[in-house]
XYZ file of C-alpha atoms in Angstrom:
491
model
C 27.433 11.807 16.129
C 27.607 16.217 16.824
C 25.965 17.856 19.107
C 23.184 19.029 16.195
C 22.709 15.429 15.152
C 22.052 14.353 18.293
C 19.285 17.409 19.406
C 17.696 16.438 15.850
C 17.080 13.332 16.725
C 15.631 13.819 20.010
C 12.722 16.079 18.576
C 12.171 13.684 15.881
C 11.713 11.522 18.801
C 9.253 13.490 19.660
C 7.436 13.685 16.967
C 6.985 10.325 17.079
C 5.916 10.515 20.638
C 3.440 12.739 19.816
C 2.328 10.469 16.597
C 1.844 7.639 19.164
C -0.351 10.310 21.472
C -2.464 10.979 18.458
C -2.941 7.134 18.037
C -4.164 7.005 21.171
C -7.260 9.350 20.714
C -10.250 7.203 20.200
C -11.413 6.740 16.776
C -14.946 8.289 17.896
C -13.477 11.406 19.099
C -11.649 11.926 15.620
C -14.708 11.505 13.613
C -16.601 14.502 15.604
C -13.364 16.922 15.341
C -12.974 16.067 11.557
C -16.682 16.999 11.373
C -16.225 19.605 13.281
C -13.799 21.072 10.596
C -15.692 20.164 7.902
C -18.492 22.019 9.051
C -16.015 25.311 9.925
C -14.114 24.788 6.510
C -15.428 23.381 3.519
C -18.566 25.115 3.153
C -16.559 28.732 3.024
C -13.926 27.430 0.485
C -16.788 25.240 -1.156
C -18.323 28.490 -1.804
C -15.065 30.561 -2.684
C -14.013 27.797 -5.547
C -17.606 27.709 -6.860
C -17.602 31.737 -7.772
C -14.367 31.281 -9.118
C -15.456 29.243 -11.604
C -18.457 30.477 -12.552
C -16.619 33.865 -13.125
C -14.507 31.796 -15.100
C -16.647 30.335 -17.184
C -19.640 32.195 -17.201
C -18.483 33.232 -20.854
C -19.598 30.840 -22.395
C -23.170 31.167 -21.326
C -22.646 34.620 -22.447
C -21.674 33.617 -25.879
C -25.119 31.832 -26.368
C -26.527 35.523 -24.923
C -25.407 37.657 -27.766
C -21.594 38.543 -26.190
C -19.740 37.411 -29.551
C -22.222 40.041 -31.562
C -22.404 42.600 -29.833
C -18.243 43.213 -29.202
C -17.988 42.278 -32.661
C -15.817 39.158 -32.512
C -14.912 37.399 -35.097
C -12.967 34.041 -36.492
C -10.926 33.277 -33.315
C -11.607 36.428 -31.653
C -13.217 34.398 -28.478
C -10.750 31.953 -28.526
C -8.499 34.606 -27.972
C -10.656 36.627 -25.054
C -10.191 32.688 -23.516
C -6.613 32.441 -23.941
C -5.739 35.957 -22.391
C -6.903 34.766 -19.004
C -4.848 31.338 -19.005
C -1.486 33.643 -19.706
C -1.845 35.730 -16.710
C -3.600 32.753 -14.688
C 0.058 31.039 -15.786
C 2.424 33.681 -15.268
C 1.062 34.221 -11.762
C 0.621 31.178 -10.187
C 3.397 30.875 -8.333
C 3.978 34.268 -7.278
C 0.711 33.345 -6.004
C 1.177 30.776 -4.064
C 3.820 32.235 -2.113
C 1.331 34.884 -1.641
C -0.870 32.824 0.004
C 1.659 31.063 2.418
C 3.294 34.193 3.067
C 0.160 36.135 3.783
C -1.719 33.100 5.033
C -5.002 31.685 3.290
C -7.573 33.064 5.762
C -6.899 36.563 4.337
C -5.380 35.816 0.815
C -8.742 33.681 -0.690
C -11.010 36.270 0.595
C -8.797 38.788 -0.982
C -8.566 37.464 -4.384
C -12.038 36.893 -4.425
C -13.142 39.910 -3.963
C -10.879 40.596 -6.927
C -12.330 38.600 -9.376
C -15.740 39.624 -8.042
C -14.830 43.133 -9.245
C -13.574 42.293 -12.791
C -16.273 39.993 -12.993
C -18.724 43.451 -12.617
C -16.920 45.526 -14.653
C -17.090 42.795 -17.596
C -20.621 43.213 -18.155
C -19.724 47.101 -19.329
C -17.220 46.111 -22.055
C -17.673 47.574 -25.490
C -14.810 46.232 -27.528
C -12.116 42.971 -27.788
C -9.784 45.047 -26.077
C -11.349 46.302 -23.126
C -12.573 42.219 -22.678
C -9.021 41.065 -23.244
C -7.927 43.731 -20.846
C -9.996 42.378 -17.932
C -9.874 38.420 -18.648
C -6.079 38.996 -18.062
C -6.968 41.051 -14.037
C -9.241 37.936 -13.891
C -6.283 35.292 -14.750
C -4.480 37.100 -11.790
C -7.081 37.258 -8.859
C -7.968 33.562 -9.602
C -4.362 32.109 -10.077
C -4.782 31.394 -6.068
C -7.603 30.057 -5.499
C -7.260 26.632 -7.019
C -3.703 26.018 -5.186
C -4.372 28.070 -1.987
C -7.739 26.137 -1.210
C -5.468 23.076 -1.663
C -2.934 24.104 0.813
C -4.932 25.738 3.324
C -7.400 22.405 3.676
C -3.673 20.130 4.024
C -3.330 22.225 7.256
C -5.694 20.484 8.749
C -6.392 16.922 7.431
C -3.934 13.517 6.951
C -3.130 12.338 3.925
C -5.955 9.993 3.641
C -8.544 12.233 4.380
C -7.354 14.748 1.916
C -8.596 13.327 -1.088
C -11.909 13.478 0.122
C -12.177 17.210 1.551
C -10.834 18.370 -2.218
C -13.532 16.114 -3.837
C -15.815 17.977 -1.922
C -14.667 22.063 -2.786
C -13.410 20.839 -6.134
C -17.313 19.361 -6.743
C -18.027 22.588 -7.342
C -16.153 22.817 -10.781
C -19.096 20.810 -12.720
C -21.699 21.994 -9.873
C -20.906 25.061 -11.679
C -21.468 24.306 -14.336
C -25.248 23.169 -13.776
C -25.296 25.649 -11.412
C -24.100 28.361 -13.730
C -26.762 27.121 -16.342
C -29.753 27.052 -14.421
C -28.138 30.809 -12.772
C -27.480 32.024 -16.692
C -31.262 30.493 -17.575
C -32.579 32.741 -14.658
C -30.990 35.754 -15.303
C -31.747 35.957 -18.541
C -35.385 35.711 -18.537
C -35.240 38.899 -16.766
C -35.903 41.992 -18.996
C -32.704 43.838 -17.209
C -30.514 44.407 -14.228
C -30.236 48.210 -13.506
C -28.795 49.386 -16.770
C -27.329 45.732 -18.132
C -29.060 43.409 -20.549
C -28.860 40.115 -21.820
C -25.389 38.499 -21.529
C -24.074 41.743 -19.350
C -26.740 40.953 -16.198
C -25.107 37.480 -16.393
C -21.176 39.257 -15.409
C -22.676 42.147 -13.338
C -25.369 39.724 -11.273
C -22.707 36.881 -10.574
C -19.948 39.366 -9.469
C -21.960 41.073 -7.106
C -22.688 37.851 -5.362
C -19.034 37.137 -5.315
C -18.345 40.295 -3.968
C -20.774 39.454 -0.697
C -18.784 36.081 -0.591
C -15.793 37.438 0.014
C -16.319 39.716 2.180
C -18.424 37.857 4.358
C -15.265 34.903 3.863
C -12.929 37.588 5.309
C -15.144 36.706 8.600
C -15.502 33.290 8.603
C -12.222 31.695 6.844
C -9.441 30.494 9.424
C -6.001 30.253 8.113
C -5.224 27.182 10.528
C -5.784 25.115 13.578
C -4.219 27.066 16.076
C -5.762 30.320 15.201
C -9.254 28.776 15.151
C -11.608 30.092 17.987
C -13.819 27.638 17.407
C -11.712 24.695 18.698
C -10.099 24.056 22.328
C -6.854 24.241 22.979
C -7.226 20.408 22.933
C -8.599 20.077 20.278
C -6.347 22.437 18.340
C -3.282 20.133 19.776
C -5.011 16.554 18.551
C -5.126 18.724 14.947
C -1.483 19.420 14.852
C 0.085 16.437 16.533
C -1.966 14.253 13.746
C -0.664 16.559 10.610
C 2.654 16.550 12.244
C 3.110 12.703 12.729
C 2.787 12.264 8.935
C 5.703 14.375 7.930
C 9.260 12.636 8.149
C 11.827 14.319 9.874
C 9.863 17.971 10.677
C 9.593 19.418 14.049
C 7.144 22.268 13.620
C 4.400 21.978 10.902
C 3.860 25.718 9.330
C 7.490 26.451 8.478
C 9.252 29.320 7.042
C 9.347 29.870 3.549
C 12.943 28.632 1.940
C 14.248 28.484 -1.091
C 15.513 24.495 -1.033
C 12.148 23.394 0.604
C 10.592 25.873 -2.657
C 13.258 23.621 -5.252
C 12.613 20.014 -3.827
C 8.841 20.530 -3.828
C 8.844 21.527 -7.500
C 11.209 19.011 -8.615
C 9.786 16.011 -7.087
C 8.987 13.168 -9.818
C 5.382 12.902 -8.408
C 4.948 16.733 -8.501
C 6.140 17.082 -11.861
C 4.132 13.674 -13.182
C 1.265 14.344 -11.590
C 1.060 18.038 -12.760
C 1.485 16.492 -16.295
C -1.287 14.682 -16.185
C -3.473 17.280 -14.946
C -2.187 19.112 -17.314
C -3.630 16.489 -19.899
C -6.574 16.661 -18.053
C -7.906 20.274 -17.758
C -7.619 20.307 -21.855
C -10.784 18.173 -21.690
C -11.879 19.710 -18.119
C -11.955 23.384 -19.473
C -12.780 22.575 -23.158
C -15.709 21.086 -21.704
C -16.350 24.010 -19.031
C -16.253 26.928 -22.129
C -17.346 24.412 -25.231
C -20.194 22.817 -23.944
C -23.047 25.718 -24.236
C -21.436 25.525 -28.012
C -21.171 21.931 -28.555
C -24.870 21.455 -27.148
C -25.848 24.109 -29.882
C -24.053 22.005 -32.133
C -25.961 18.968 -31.507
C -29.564 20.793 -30.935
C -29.647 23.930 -33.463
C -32.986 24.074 -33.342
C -33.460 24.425 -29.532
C -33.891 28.100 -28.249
C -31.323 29.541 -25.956
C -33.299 28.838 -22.881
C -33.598 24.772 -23.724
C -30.170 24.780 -25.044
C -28.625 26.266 -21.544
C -30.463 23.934 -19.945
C -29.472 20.786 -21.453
C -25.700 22.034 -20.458
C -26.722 21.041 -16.527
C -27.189 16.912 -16.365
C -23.350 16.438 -17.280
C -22.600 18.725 -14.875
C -24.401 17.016 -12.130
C -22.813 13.273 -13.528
C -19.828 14.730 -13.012
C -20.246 16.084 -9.572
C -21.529 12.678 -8.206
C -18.183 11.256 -9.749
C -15.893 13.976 -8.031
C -17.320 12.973 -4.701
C -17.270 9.449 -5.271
C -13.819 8.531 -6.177
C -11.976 10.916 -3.686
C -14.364 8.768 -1.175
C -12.926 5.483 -2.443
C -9.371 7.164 -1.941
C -9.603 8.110 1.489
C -11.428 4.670 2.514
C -8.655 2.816 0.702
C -5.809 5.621 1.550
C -4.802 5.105 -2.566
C -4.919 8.264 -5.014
C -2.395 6.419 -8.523
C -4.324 4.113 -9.933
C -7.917 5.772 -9.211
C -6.020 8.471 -11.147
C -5.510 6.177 -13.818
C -9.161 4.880 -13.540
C -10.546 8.399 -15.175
C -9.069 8.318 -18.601
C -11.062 5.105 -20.331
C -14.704 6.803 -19.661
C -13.039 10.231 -20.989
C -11.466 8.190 -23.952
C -14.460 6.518 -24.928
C -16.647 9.583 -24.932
C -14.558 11.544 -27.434
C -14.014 8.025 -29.207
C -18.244 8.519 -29.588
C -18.603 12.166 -30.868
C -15.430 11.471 -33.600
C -17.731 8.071 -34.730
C -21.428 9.693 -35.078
C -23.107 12.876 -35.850
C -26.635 11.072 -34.036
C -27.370 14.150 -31.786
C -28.771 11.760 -28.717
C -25.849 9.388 -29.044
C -23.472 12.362 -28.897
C -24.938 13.781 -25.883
C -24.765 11.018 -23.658
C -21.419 10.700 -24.733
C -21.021 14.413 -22.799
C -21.901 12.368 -19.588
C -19.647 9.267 -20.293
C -16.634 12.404 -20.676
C -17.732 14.447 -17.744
C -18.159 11.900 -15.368
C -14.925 10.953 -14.401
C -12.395 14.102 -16.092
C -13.923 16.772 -13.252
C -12.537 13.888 -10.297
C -8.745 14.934 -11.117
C -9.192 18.232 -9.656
C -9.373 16.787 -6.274
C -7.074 13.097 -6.955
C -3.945 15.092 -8.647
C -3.736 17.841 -5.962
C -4.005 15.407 -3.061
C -1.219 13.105 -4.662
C 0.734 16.171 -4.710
C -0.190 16.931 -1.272
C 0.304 13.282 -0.172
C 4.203 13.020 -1.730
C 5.936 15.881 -0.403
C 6.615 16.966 3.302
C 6.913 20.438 4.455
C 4.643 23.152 4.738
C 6.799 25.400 2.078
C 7.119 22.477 -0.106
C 3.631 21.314 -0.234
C 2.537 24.841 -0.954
C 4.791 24.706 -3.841
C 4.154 21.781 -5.431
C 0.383 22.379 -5.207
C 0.996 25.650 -7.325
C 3.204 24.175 -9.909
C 0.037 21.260 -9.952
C -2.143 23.964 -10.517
C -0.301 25.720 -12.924
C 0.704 23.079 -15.198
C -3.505 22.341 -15.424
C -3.883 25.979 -16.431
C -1.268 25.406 -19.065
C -3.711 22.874 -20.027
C -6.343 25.591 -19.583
C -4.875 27.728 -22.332
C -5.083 24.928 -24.788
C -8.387 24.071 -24.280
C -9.453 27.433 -25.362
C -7.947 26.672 -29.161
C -9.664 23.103 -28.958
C -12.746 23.681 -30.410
C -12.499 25.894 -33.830
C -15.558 27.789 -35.371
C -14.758 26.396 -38.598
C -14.646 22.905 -37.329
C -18.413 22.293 -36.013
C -20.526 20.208 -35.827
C -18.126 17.090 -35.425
C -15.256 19.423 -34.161
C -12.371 16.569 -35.140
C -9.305 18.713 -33.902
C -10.945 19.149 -30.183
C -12.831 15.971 -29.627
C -9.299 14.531 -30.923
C -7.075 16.092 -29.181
C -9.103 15.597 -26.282
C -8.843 11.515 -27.097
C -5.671 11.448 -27.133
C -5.213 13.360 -23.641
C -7.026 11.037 -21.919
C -5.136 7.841 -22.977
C -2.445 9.535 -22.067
C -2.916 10.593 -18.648
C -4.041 7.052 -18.227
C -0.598 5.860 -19.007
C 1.356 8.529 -17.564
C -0.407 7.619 -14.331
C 0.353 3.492 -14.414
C 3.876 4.076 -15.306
C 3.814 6.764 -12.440
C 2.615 4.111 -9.991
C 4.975 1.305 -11.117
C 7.792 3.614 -10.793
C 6.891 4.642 -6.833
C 6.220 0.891 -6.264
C 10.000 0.205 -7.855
C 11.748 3.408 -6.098
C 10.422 2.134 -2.932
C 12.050 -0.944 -3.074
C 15.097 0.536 -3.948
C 15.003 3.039 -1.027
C 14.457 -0.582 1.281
C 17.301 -2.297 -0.445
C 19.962 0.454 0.476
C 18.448 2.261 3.590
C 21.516 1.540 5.849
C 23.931 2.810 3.319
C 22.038 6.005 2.720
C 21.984 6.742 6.295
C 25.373 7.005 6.655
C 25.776 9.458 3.907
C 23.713 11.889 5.952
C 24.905 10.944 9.127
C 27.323 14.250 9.299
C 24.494 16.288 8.199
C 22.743 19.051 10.661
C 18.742 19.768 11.467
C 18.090 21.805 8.769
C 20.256 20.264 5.886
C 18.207 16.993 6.848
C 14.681 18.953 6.725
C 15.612 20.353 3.606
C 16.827 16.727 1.644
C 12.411 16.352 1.608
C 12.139 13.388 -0.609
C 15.810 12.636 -0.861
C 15.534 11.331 2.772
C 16.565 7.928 3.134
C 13.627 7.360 5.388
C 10.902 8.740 2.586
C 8.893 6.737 1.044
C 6.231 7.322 -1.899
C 2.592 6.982 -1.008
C 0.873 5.912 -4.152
């Protein structure tokens, strides 16, 4: 064994000397630091998300407001104001997401919020197609971020295990907004006008300004990571660290540089690529329901007035945000993400099954809640199985944003789903949607049996694989990631 193998080992070594420290913190001590965080972090990126997708989707209130007639639009003219966003959203992501490690997230979310907050103001003074298409595609690029850098800044600070969870609770802010957005888009528009906006443009102008005073206020409170937080003790900051630290195989130091193998394995992983697939699957019925539902509630209830009809877009909403905290809950108690993943596709299946069967308007609304309660949970599940099956800082970051940005591929699907000429029973999108979900249900099974088999093979030859790396130095071993012969998948 060189000289390089053999300093290598001895600060792996300690790593796992400081794993066994971290073991030896009480369990009660743990708790109040991880609520500690919780209280410091979530709420602020909780908040951050939440904006992002109301800006995001707030066009669809708008639609019911009188935005379609008064730019004109017609035939698939708002499908395409949707799809302009998801092309920029998709061409960016990545570039993105380097951003954001490179810069760090404590100043790169508030950032690109503030971003969005502006294009989401300057919407409500479009006039034509263009000038919307124009500013859905500077909204696709402040918001590529968000999703992925919330991710990776909150996998600075917890285990694998507790991951799941801390997403569930940001990401419940997807169908929070939702409701949240309806009951906001039902208050604003009893108003007779904001300054000089009316109707659907108070709706753009109102909800950006408040993003605006998000950010900036974010720009204060955000911390990029546990050892620049001034709210923790140097103790404290070290229990952080060493616990983070002790989960990643063969790493010394935990917030790495960015490189271009660590950048290749994380995107190339099988569980990055299979798990973006299927949340790929999933944010066709995610976002078709996010920008379709104001229109598929009209569907069912014609005769309701706008006010009712904006309304009865907020139970699902709230289903679904009881679901996206309670299955990330059962994955950090039972430290499992694959097969809850696989869990969320029958309820979705069903639903859609329901609204192709029967044009009963009450049967076909509670079939919105059987489809929304389980579809928003793979937000949080798919970017924490990401999180939980890859190993260094660059590569997690990575893998996140190709997660992220296969869903938004999704994304720009969903916004051709649901055809004006294909109401009420809307056979192509409630299809297509069908289809998805059984899918992503098999995709994830067949992803779980495959970790479960790989693992065994990894067992089986360990002590042959070790001595093909023997000869190998620090940072050619750091960079094999999942080709180590020590890694194993965590389903």
């Amino acid at each position: 064994m060189d000289r390089k193998s053999s300093e290598y080992d001895e600060k792996i070594e300690a790593v796992r000397d400081a794993a066994s420290d971290a073991a030896q913190v009480s369990e009660a001590r743990i708790s109040r630091l991880r609520r500690k965080v919780d209280f410091f972090i979530v709420p602020t990126v909780s908040l951050l998300y939440l904006f992002c997708f109301i800006d995001r989707t707030n066009i669809g209130n708008a639609r019911l407001a009188g935005f379609e007639k008064d730019l004109r639009l017609k035939g698939f003219d708002y499908n395409m104001v949707l799809s302009i966003f998801y092309i920029s959203y998709i061409l960016f992501e990545i570039p993105a997401t380097i951003a954001c490690k490179w810069m760090g997230p404590g100043w790169f979310l508030p950032a690109s919020t503030l971003g969005f907050g502006i294009v989401s103001v300057a919407t409500a003074f479009v006039k034509t197609r263009a000038q919307a298409c124009a500013l859905r595609f500077l909204l696709g690029i402040f918001e590529a971020g968000i999703m992925p850098g919330v991710a990776y800044d909150l996998s600075r600070w917890y285990c694998r295990a507790e991951l799941a969870f801390r997403l569930g609770l940001y990401m419940t802010m997807a169908p929070l907004s939702g409701a949240f957005g309806g009951l906001l888009a039902t208050g604003i528009l009893k108003l007779s006008s904001f300054g000089s906006l009316h109707r659907w443009q108070m709706l753009f102008g109102i909800e950006g300004v408040v993003t605006i005073g998000i950010s900036l206020i974010a720009f204060f409170t955000l911390t990029d990571r546990p050892q620049t937080a001034r709210w923790l003790t140097e103790e404290e900051k070290d229990i952080l660290l060493t616990r983070v630290k002790a989960e990643r195989l063969a790493t010394t130091t935990v917030l790495d540089k960015l490189d271009a193998p660590k950048l290749l394995r994380g995107i190339s992983n099988p569980i990055t690529l299979t798990t973006a697939t299927i949340f790929m699957l999933n944010n066709i019925t995610v976002l078709g329901i996010s920008f379709f539902l104001p229109t598929i509630v009209k569907a069912i209830y014609p005769d309701k007035t706008t006010i009712q009809q904006q309304l009865l877009t907020v139970p699902p909403y709230v289903v679904g945000g009881f679901f996206v905290l309670l299955l990330p809950s059962l994955s950090w108690y039972l430290d499992h993400r694959q097969l809850i993943i696989a869990s969320t596709g029958p309820t979705a299946l069903i639903g859609y099954a329901i609204f192709l069967g029967t044009l009963n308007p009450s049967v076909r609304y509670g079939a919105i809640f059987l489809t929304a309660s389980t579809a928003f949970t793979l937000g949080p599940m798919a970017n924490a199985q990401v999180s939980a099956n890859v190993n260094s800082d660059t590569a997690r970051s990575i893998a996140i944003g190709t997660n992220v940005m296969f869903g938004n591929i999704g994304g720009l699907v969903a916004t051709w789903t649901y055809l004006p000429w294909d109401a009420p029973r809307y056979a192509i999108g409630n299809g297509l949607n069908l289809a998805c979900a059984a899918s992503w249900t098999t995709i994830a099974i067949l992803g779980y049996l495959w970790m479960k088999r790989d693992n065994r093979r990894r067992d089986e030859r360990s002590a042959a694989a070790h001595e093909e790396i023997a000869g190998l130095g620090k940072k050619e071993q750091q960079d094999l990631e999942w080709r180590h012969p020590d890694w194993r998948w965590k389903p």
